Each structure stands twice: as C-alpha cells, then as structure tokens.
Amino acid sequence: MSILKKQKLYEDIYLLQIKAPEIAKKALPGHFVLLQMDENSPRIPIPIADADKTSITLIFKARGKTTEALTQCRKDQPCYVLLGPLGNPREIKEYGKVILVGEGPGIGQVYFYAKALKNAGNKIISLVGGIPKKQVFWSDRIEKVSDKYFIIDPQSDLPSPLAHAVEQILRKIKIDQVISFASPNLMRSLSQITKLRTKHYAYLTATMLDGIGMCGSCRVVCDNEHKLCCIDGPELDAHTIDWDAYLHRLAEYPS
Ligand code: FES
C-alpha cells in the first residue's frame, strides 16, 4: 500500500490516490479508512471519495497538526498503516429525488455517492461549495452523474450560501432526502432547514482512534443515546444528532 499520487486541489485541500487493491475491491460510498504514514503519527480517518480496481482516492482538508503532516507524504511512500474499508456503506437503492451537498473536501464524496445513486435510478441534485467557483474540483465528473449540478460561490452576502441554496430548492420541489458532506456548522444549519420538510443524513467526520468501536473517541449523542460514528455511521440521521455536543467534542479533540 503506497501513495500513487498526491495533489493539492485548493489551498488546504489535498487528494491522495493510494494503491490498495484489497480495500479498493470492497470500497463503497460511505466507507472511510484510517491512515497512518509513520510510526509516530496518529491514525487519521478519511472518507473514500472514489475507488477503481486497485486504488482508492481520498480527499482531506489539512486543518490541524496531524492532517498537515499528511500533506508532506510523497509519491511511492508506503503507508505505515491503512485500515479499511471501515464504517457502514450507504444503502444504494431508489429513493427518488436526492440532494447531495458537498462543502470543501466533501465535494469528493458527492461524486462517489452521485455515481452510485444515479445508477440506482435516483434523480440527483448536487450542490457544491465552500471554495471559490473557479477552483471547485471534479466539476466535470459530478456534472456527468447528476441531473442538476450547482456550484454555490462562498463569496456572498448570505451567511451560509449552500444552506440558502438547499432551502430555495426545498421550497420549490419535493425532495426525498438530503445527504450532506460538510462542516458540522453547515450540517447543523441544514438539519434545521430540512427538519419538517424531508429526511437529512449527515456524514460525520468525528475524531477516531481505532475505527472499530472500541475506543469511544467518535461518540455522538443521537436522540439522547450514544452512538459511535465508526460503527453506527459515519452517516447518521441529522435530525437526531445533538449538534451542540458534537461541536463541543470536536473542539476538544481536533484532528
Ligand atoms: Fe473508536 Fe469509533 S473510533 S469507537
């Protein structure tokens, strides 16, 4: 298992393509991996944004010491540890009209989900944003697997342009579900907007240590019950999540 390609997609957003045939064979939308590049660094959970027969593609944001260290890896460098695929894959079936919301690194997952859900007969409305319009990556790919595709420019007078765009669509069209891959604040706003209108599933990128439900680091409260993102998620019903508790925990244990 080694790095085939590293690419800076935008400022602090990076793509890693990793040769990992055993993981690639099983990788589905929703899965993530735990990646550790050397003996002394921690394992970092990263969602899988695409896979072919022999490799997986990961897209991540360098937002702390550990993820910044990951940006220093080089082509052909072997992975010290690569565990996966972990987490529950999304059930791919016909739901109807589905909105996929991707912000920043989450844009990669919009592609992986749209490809599979479109194939299953869903109407896909993809909305991406969080980075300037001209620098959005994978637009051509996402457009091909979406019925409608919108890039929402973050430079706007609105406090949350992506949330506003979702709200506008929900006012006009009956949507069967929304799936979001975004910052916790945006997903929290989306859960308020969607609450009485449609289902909403949020893909949580919690702090994770073992990825298999043993350490408790990815705990989240849903309808007053504890759930573990790694084995119960990472996609969870956004309307049940205690967002304040989740945000508080992320601030305490940043990745
Ligand atoms: Fe340890 Fe989820 S990562 S319980």
mmCIF file of C-alpha atoms and ligand atoms in Angstrom:
data_model
loop_
_atom_site.group_PDB
_atom_site.id
_atom_site.type_symbol
_atom_site.label_atom_id
_atom_site.label_comp_id
_atom_site.label_asym_id
_atom_site.label_seq_id
_atom_site.Cartn_x
_atom_site.Cartn_y
_atom_site.Cartn_z
ATOM 1 C CA MET A 1 0.000 0.000 0.000
ATOM 2 C CA SER A 2 1.695 3.178 -1.177
ATOM 3 C CA ILE A 3 0.980 6.684 -2.416
ATOM 4 C CA LEU A 4 0.382 6.770 -6.177
ATOM 5 C CA LYS A 5 -0.452 10.447 -6.366
ATOM 6 C CA LYS A 6 -0.651 13.491 -4.148
ATOM 7 C CA GLN A 7 -2.330 16.623 -5.471
ATOM 8 C CA LYS A 8 -3.159 19.951 -3.924
ATOM 9 C CA LEU A 9 -6.718 20.690 -5.027
ATOM 10 C CA TYR A 10 -7.196 24.024 -3.319
ATOM 11 C CA GLU A 11 -5.259 25.830 -0.586
ATOM 12 C CA ASP A 12 -5.583 23.326 2.270
ATOM 13 C CA ILE A 13 -7.467 20.581 0.405
ATOM 14 C CA TYR A 14 -5.461 17.609 -0.852
ATOM 15 C CA LEU A 15 -6.075 14.453 -2.827
ATOM 16 C CA LEU A 16 -4.249 11.206 -2.186
ATOM 17 C CA GLN A 17 -4.547 8.247 -4.502
ATOM 18 C CA ILE A 18 -3.315 5.128 -2.766
ATOM 19 C CA LYS A 19 -2.566 1.737 -4.233
ATOM 20 C CA ALA A 20 -4.587 -0.619 -2.046
ATOM 21 C CA PRO A 21 -6.217 -3.398 -4.130
ATOM 22 C CA GLU A 22 -7.795 -5.245 -1.189
ATOM 23 C CA ILE A 23 -9.521 -2.098 0.094
ATOM 24 C CA ALA A 24 -10.389 -0.817 -3.397
ATOM 25 C CA LYS A 25 -12.238 -4.063 -4.234
ATOM 26 C CA LYS A 26 -14.629 -3.552 -1.317
ATOM 27 C CA ALA A 27 -14.856 0.268 -1.173
ATOM 28 C CA LEU A 28 -18.360 1.727 -1.393
ATOM 29 C CA PRO A 29 -19.820 5.221 -0.848
ATOM 30 C CA GLY A 30 -19.898 5.839 2.892
ATOM 31 C CA HIS A 31 -16.756 3.902 3.741
ATOM 32 C CA PHE A 32 -13.697 5.521 5.250
ATOM 33 C CA VAL A 33 -10.143 4.438 6.008
ATOM 34 C CA LEU A 34 -7.726 5.075 8.854
ATOM 35 C CA LEU A 35 -4.384 6.210 7.510
ATOM 36 C CA GLN A 36 -1.080 6.422 9.344
ATOM 37 C CA MET A 37 2.033 7.377 7.408
ATOM 38 C CA ASP A 38 4.715 6.702 10.012
ATOM 39 C CA GLU A 39 5.264 5.088 13.352
ATOM 40 C CA ASN A 40 4.934 8.292 15.365
ATOM 41 C CA SER A 41 1.875 9.881 13.809
ATOM 42 C CA PRO A 42 -1.724 9.101 14.756
ATOM 43 C CA ARG A 43 -4.213 7.333 12.521
ATOM 44 C CA ILE A 44 -6.404 9.759 10.590
ATOM 45 C CA PRO A 45 -9.921 8.866 9.450
ATOM 46 C CA ILE A 46 -10.551 9.929 5.836
ATOM 47 C CA PRO A 47 -13.669 9.182 3.747
ATOM 48 C CA ILE A 48 -13.154 7.340 0.463
ATOM 49 C CA ALA A 49 -14.012 9.668 -2.436
ATOM 50 C CA ASP A 50 -13.558 7.147 -5.239
ATOM 51 C CA ALA A 51 -12.117 3.739 -5.988
ATOM 52 C CA ASP A 52 -11.071 1.730 -9.008
ATOM 53 C CA LYS A 53 -9.877 -1.889 -9.184
ATOM 54 C CA THR A 54 -6.563 -1.293 -7.448
ATOM 55 C CA SER A 55 -6.602 2.118 -5.794
ATOM 56 C CA ILE A 56 -8.639 4.389 -3.578
ATOM 57 C CA THR A 57 -8.853 8.169 -3.696
ATOM 58 C CA LEU A 58 -9.026 10.215 -0.517
ATOM 59 C CA ILE A 59 -9.689 13.936 -0.235
ATOM 60 C CA PHE A 60 -8.968 15.719 3.012
ATOM 61 C CA LYS A 61 -8.504 19.147 4.485
ATOM 62 C CA ALA A 62 -5.330 19.999 6.393
ATOM 63 C CA ARG A 63 -6.892 21.509 9.474
ATOM 64 C CA GLY A 64 -4.596 20.507 12.349
ATOM 65 C CA LYS A 65 -1.129 19.230 13.130
ATOM 66 C CA THR A 66 -1.853 15.629 12.151
ATOM 67 C CA THR A 67 -3.609 16.331 8.854
ATOM 68 C CA GLU A 68 -0.967 18.929 7.965
ATOM 69 C CA ALA A 69 1.725 16.281 8.438
ATOM 70 C CA LEU A 70 -0.139 14.115 5.942
ATOM 71 C CA THR A 71 0.357 16.766 3.254
ATOM 72 C CA GLN A 72 4.100 16.063 3.439
ATOM 73 C CA CYS A 73 3.812 12.479 2.176
ATOM 74 C CA ARG A 74 5.438 11.755 -1.182
ATOM 75 C CA LYS A 75 4.730 9.624 -4.228
ATOM 76 C CA ASP A 76 5.623 5.946 -3.752
ATOM 77 C CA GLN A 77 5.870 6.346 0.019
ATOM 78 C CA PRO A 78 4.483 3.204 1.656
ATOM 79 C CA CYS A 79 1.606 3.644 4.122
ATOM 80 C CA TYR A 80 2.629 2.556 7.605
ATOM 81 C CA VAL A 81 -0.984 1.592 8.375
ATOM 82 C CA LEU A 82 -4.019 1.733 6.123
ATOM 83 C CA LEU A 83 -7.147 0.164 7.619
ATOM 84 C CA GLY A 84 -10.385 -0.197 5.739
ATOM 85 C CA PRO A 85 -12.857 -0.028 4.336
ATOM 86 C CA LEU A 86 -14.438 0.965 7.659
ATOM 87 C CA GLY A 87 -17.891 2.264 8.600
ATOM 88 C CA ASN A 88 -21.256 1.483 7.072
ATOM 89 C CA PRO A 89 -21.649 1.939 3.359
ATOM 90 C CA ARG A 90 -24.707 3.850 2.183
ATOM 91 C CA GLU A 91 -27.575 1.610 1.098
ATOM 92 C CA ILE A 92 -27.834 2.185 -2.620
ATOM 93 C CA LYS A 93 -31.439 1.951 -3.811
ATOM 94 C CA GLU A 94 -34.059 4.109 -5.450
ATOM 95 C CA TYR A 95 -35.149 6.876 -3.065
ATOM 96 C CA GLY A 96 -36.458 9.402 -5.607
ATOM 97 C CA LYS A 97 -35.079 12.915 -5.653
ATOM 98 C CA VAL A 98 -31.887 13.253 -3.652
ATOM 99 C CA ILE A 99 -29.918 16.418 -2.877
ATOM 100 C CA LEU A 100 -26.203 15.895 -2.243
ATOM 101 C CA VAL A 101 -24.426 18.779 -0.528
ATOM 102 C CA GLY A 102 -20.630 18.905 -0.584
ATOM 103 C CA GLU A 103 -18.523 21.572 1.031
ATOM 104 C CA GLY A 104 -14.730 21.715 0.622
ATOM 105 C CA PRO A 105 -13.268 18.192 0.829
ATOM 106 C CA GLY A 106 -16.843 16.806 0.929
ATOM 107 C CA ILE A 107 -17.141 17.582 -2.800
ATOM 108 C CA GLY A 108 -15.287 14.329 -3.468
ATOM 109 C CA GLN A 109 -17.924 12.299 -1.663
ATOM 110 C CA VAL A 110 -20.696 13.981 -3.642
ATOM 111 C CA TYR A 111 -19.147 12.391 -6.712
ATOM 112 C CA PHE A 112 -18.872 8.880 -5.206
ATOM 113 C CA TYR A 113 -22.463 8.982 -3.909
ATOM 114 C CA ALA A 114 -23.941 10.597 -7.042
ATOM 115 C CA LYS A 115 -22.380 7.950 -9.273
ATOM 116 C CA ALA A 116 -23.892 5.084 -7.292
ATOM 117 C CA LEU A 117 -27.281 6.674 -6.546
ATOM 118 C CA LYS A 118 -27.793 7.829 -10.127
ATOM 119 C CA ASN A 119 -27.127 4.282 -11.301
ATOM 120 C CA ALA A 120 -29.870 3.082 -8.961
ATOM 121 C CA GLY A 121 -32.424 5.343 -10.681
ATOM 122 C CA ASN A 122 -32.431 8.388 -8.397
ATOM 123 C CA LYS A 123 -32.697 11.970 -9.592
ATOM 124 C CA ILE A 124 -29.587 13.664 -8.280
ATOM 125 C CA ILE A 125 -29.279 17.348 -7.464
ATOM 126 C CA SER A 126 -25.677 18.081 -6.498
ATOM 127 C CA LEU A 127 -24.741 21.297 -4.755
ATOM 128 C CA VAL A 128 -21.121 22.014 -4.018
ATOM 129 C CA GLY A 129 -19.354 24.973 -2.474
ATOM 130 C CA GLY A 130 -17.114 26.215 0.264
ATOM 131 C CA ILE A 131 -14.369 27.150 -2.185
ATOM 132 C CA PRO A 132 -14.356 29.768 -4.975
ATOM 133 C CA LYS A 133 -16.346 28.763 -8.037
ATOM 134 C CA LYS A 134 -13.391 28.622 -10.436
ATOM 135 C CA GLN A 135 -11.394 26.397 -8.118
ATOM 136 C CA VAL A 136 -14.020 23.759 -7.477
ATOM 137 C CA PHE A 137 -12.534 20.382 -8.375
ATOM 138 C CA TRP A 138 -14.221 17.377 -10.066
ATOM 139 C CA SER A 139 -16.975 19.533 -11.604
ATOM 140 C CA ASP A 140 -16.912 17.641 -14.894
ATOM 141 C CA ARG A 141 -17.239 14.279 -13.133
ATOM 142 C CA ILE A 142 -20.019 15.385 -10.803
ATOM 143 C CA GLU A 143 -21.984 17.028 -13.593
ATOM 144 C CA LYS A 144 -21.963 13.747 -15.573
ATOM 145 C CA VAL A 145 -23.613 11.808 -12.756
ATOM 146 C CA SER A 146 -26.075 14.494 -11.643
ATOM 147 C CA ASP A 147 -29.423 15.569 -13.090
ATOM 148 C CA LYS A 148 -28.743 19.061 -11.840
ATOM 149 C CA TYR A 149 -25.451 20.461 -10.676
ATOM 150 C CA PHE A 150 -24.899 23.772 -8.933
ATOM 151 C CA ILE A 151 -21.716 25.409 -7.727
ATOM 152 C CA ILE A 152 -22.531 27.823 -4.936
ATOM 153 C CA ASP A 153 -19.927 30.531 -4.605
ATOM 154 C CA PRO A 154 -18.982 31.143 -0.965
ATOM 155 C CA GLN A 155 -18.371 34.837 -1.651
ATOM 156 C CA SER A 156 -21.836 36.082 -0.963
ATOM 157 C CA ASP A 157 -23.635 38.388 1.444
ATOM 158 C CA LEU A 158 -25.585 35.418 2.738
ATOM 159 C CA PRO A 159 -24.327 33.857 5.995
ATOM 160 C CA SER A 160 -24.487 30.352 4.533
ATOM 161 C CA PRO A 161 -24.898 30.303 0.744
ATOM 162 C CA LEU A 162 -25.069 26.487 0.494
ATOM 163 C CA ALA A 163 -27.761 26.252 3.163
ATOM 164 C CA HIS A 164 -29.675 29.043 1.444
ATOM 165 C CA ALA A 165 -29.495 27.213 -1.899
ATOM 166 C CA VAL A 166 -30.826 23.993 -0.344
ATOM 167 C CA GLU A 167 -33.675 25.923 1.262
ATOM 168 C CA GLN A 168 -34.626 27.506 -2.058
ATOM 169 C CA ILE A 169 -34.829 24.078 -3.718
ATOM 170 C CA LEU A 170 -36.870 22.605 -0.855
ATOM 171 C CA ARG A 171 -39.377 25.445 -1.209
ATOM 172 C CA LYS A 172 -39.959 24.582 -4.863
ATOM 173 C CA ILE A 173 -39.553 20.819 -5.237
ATOM 174 C CA LYS A 174 -40.470 17.791 -3.174
ATOM 175 C CA ILE A 175 -37.187 16.180 -2.232
ATOM 176 C CA ASP A 176 -36.999 12.673 -0.768
ATOM 177 C CA GLN A 177 -33.748 13.119 1.097
ATOM 178 C CA VAL A 178 -30.717 15.308 1.588
ATOM 179 C CA ILE A 179 -27.249 13.888 2.266
ATOM 180 C CA SER A 180 -24.559 16.293 3.418
ATOM 181 C CA PHE A 181 -20.756 16.119 3.465
ATOM 182 C CA ALA A 182 -19.848 19.406 5.015
ATOM 183 C CA SER A 183 -18.598 21.234 8.070
ATOM 184 C CA PRO A 184 -20.527 20.495 11.275
ATOM 185 C CA ASN A 185 -21.885 24.057 11.349
ATOM 186 C CA LEU A 186 -23.299 23.796 7.861
ATOM 187 C CA MET A 187 -24.768 20.349 8.511
ATOM 188 C CA ARG A 188 -26.385 21.696 11.662
ATOM 189 C CA SER A 189 -27.954 24.557 9.657
ATOM 190 C CA LEU A 190 -29.108 22.078 7.046
ATOM 191 C CA SER A 191 -30.731 19.920 9.679
ATOM 192 C CA GLN A 192 -32.767 22.918 10.870
ATOM 193 C CA ILE A 193 -33.796 23.749 7.294
ATOM 194 C CA THR A 194 -34.726 20.176 6.399
ATOM 195 C CA LYS A 195 -36.364 19.230 9.696
ATOM 196 C CA LEU A 196 -40.038 19.462 8.789
ATOM 197 C CA ARG A 197 -39.519 19.039 5.074
ATOM 198 C CA THR A 198 -37.508 15.931 4.279
ATOM 199 C CA LYS A 199 -35.008 13.363 5.579
ATOM 200 C CA HIS A 200 -31.446 14.508 6.096
ATOM 201 C CA TYR A 201 -28.393 12.342 6.657
ATOM 202 C CA ALA A 202 -25.127 13.945 7.741
ATOM 203 C CA TYR A 203 -21.756 12.315 7.113
ATOM 204 C CA LEU A 204 -19.797 12.885 10.310
ATOM 205 C CA THR A 205 -16.022 13.072 10.318
ATOM 206 C CA ALA A 206 -15.510 12.675 14.045
ATOM 207 C CA THR A 207 -12.194 12.154 15.776
ATOM 208 C CA MET A 208 -11.437 8.418 15.603
ATOM 209 C CA LEU A 209 -8.710 6.263 17.082
ATOM 210 C CA ASP A 210 -9.430 2.605 16.374
ATOM 211 C CA GLY A 211 -12.285 2.840 13.852
ATOM 212 C CA ILE A 212 -13.890 -0.354 15.138
ATOM 213 C CA GLY A 213 -15.989 0.750 18.097
ATOM 214 C CA MET A 214 -13.562 0.010 20.932
ATOM 215 C CA CYS A 215 -12.140 3.388 21.996
ATOM 216 C CA GLY A 216 -15.254 5.583 22.252
ATOM 217 C CA SER A 217 -13.496 8.597 20.721
ATOM 218 C CA CYS A 218 -16.103 9.063 17.978
ATOM 219 C CA ARG A 219 -19.088 9.154 20.363
ATOM 220 C CA VAL A 220 -22.048 11.251 19.318
ATOM 221 C CA VAL A 221 -25.418 11.755 21.005
ATOM 222 C CA CYS A 222 -28.464 10.954 18.873
ATOM 223 C CA ASP A 223 -31.926 11.253 20.465
ATOM 224 C CA ASN A 224 -30.286 11.049 23.923
ATOM 225 C CA GLU A 225 -28.480 7.821 23.080
ATOM 226 C CA HIS A 226 -24.778 7.396 22.499
ATOM 227 C CA LYS A 227 -23.771 6.268 19.039
ATOM 228 C CA LEU A 228 -20.353 5.634 17.584
ATOM 229 C CA CYS A 229 -19.631 7.243 14.236
ATOM 230 C CA CYS A 230 -17.278 4.439 13.190
ATOM 231 C CA ILE A 231 -19.705 1.548 13.577
ATOM 232 C CA ASP A 232 -23.159 3.215 13.646
ATOM 233 C CA GLY A 233 -22.239 5.818 10.990
ATOM 234 C CA PRO A 234 -20.454 7.728 9.637
ATOM 235 C CA GLU A 235 -23.764 8.764 8.041
ATOM 236 C CA LEU A 236 -26.357 9.461 10.730
ATOM 237 C CA ASP A 237 -29.863 10.880 10.791
ATOM 238 C CA ALA A 238 -29.090 14.598 11.100
ATOM 239 C CA HIS A 239 -32.387 15.335 12.846
ATOM 240 C CA THR A 240 -31.446 13.145 15.795
ATOM 241 C CA ILE A 241 -27.892 14.473 16.341
ATOM 242 C CA ASP A 242 -27.148 16.673 19.347
ATOM 243 C CA TRP A 243 -25.117 19.170 17.310
ATOM 244 C CA ASP A 244 -24.007 21.270 20.285
ATOM 245 C CA ALA A 245 -22.489 18.222 21.975
ATOM 246 C CA TYR A 246 -20.889 17.106 18.714
ATOM 247 C CA LEU A 247 -19.305 20.530 18.077
ATOM 248 C CA HIS A 248 -18.105 20.728 21.650
ATOM 249 C CA ARG A 249 -16.423 17.337 21.361
ATOM 250 C CA LEU A 250 -14.747 18.234 18.052
ATOM 251 C CA ALA A 251 -13.319 21.381 19.629
ATOM 252 C CA GLU A 252 -11.933 19.315 22.491
ATOM 253 C CA TYR A 253 -10.382 16.633 20.280
ATOM 254 C CA PRO A 254 -9.409 18.266 16.977
ATOM 255 C CA SER A 255 -7.842 16.039 14.312
HETATM 256 FE FE1 FES B 1 -13.071 4.206 18.426
HETATM 257 FE FE2 FES B 1 -15.198 4.841 16.992
HETATM 258 S S1 FES B 1 -13.157 5.260 16.562
HETATM 259 S S2 FES B 1 -15.153 3.883 18.933
#
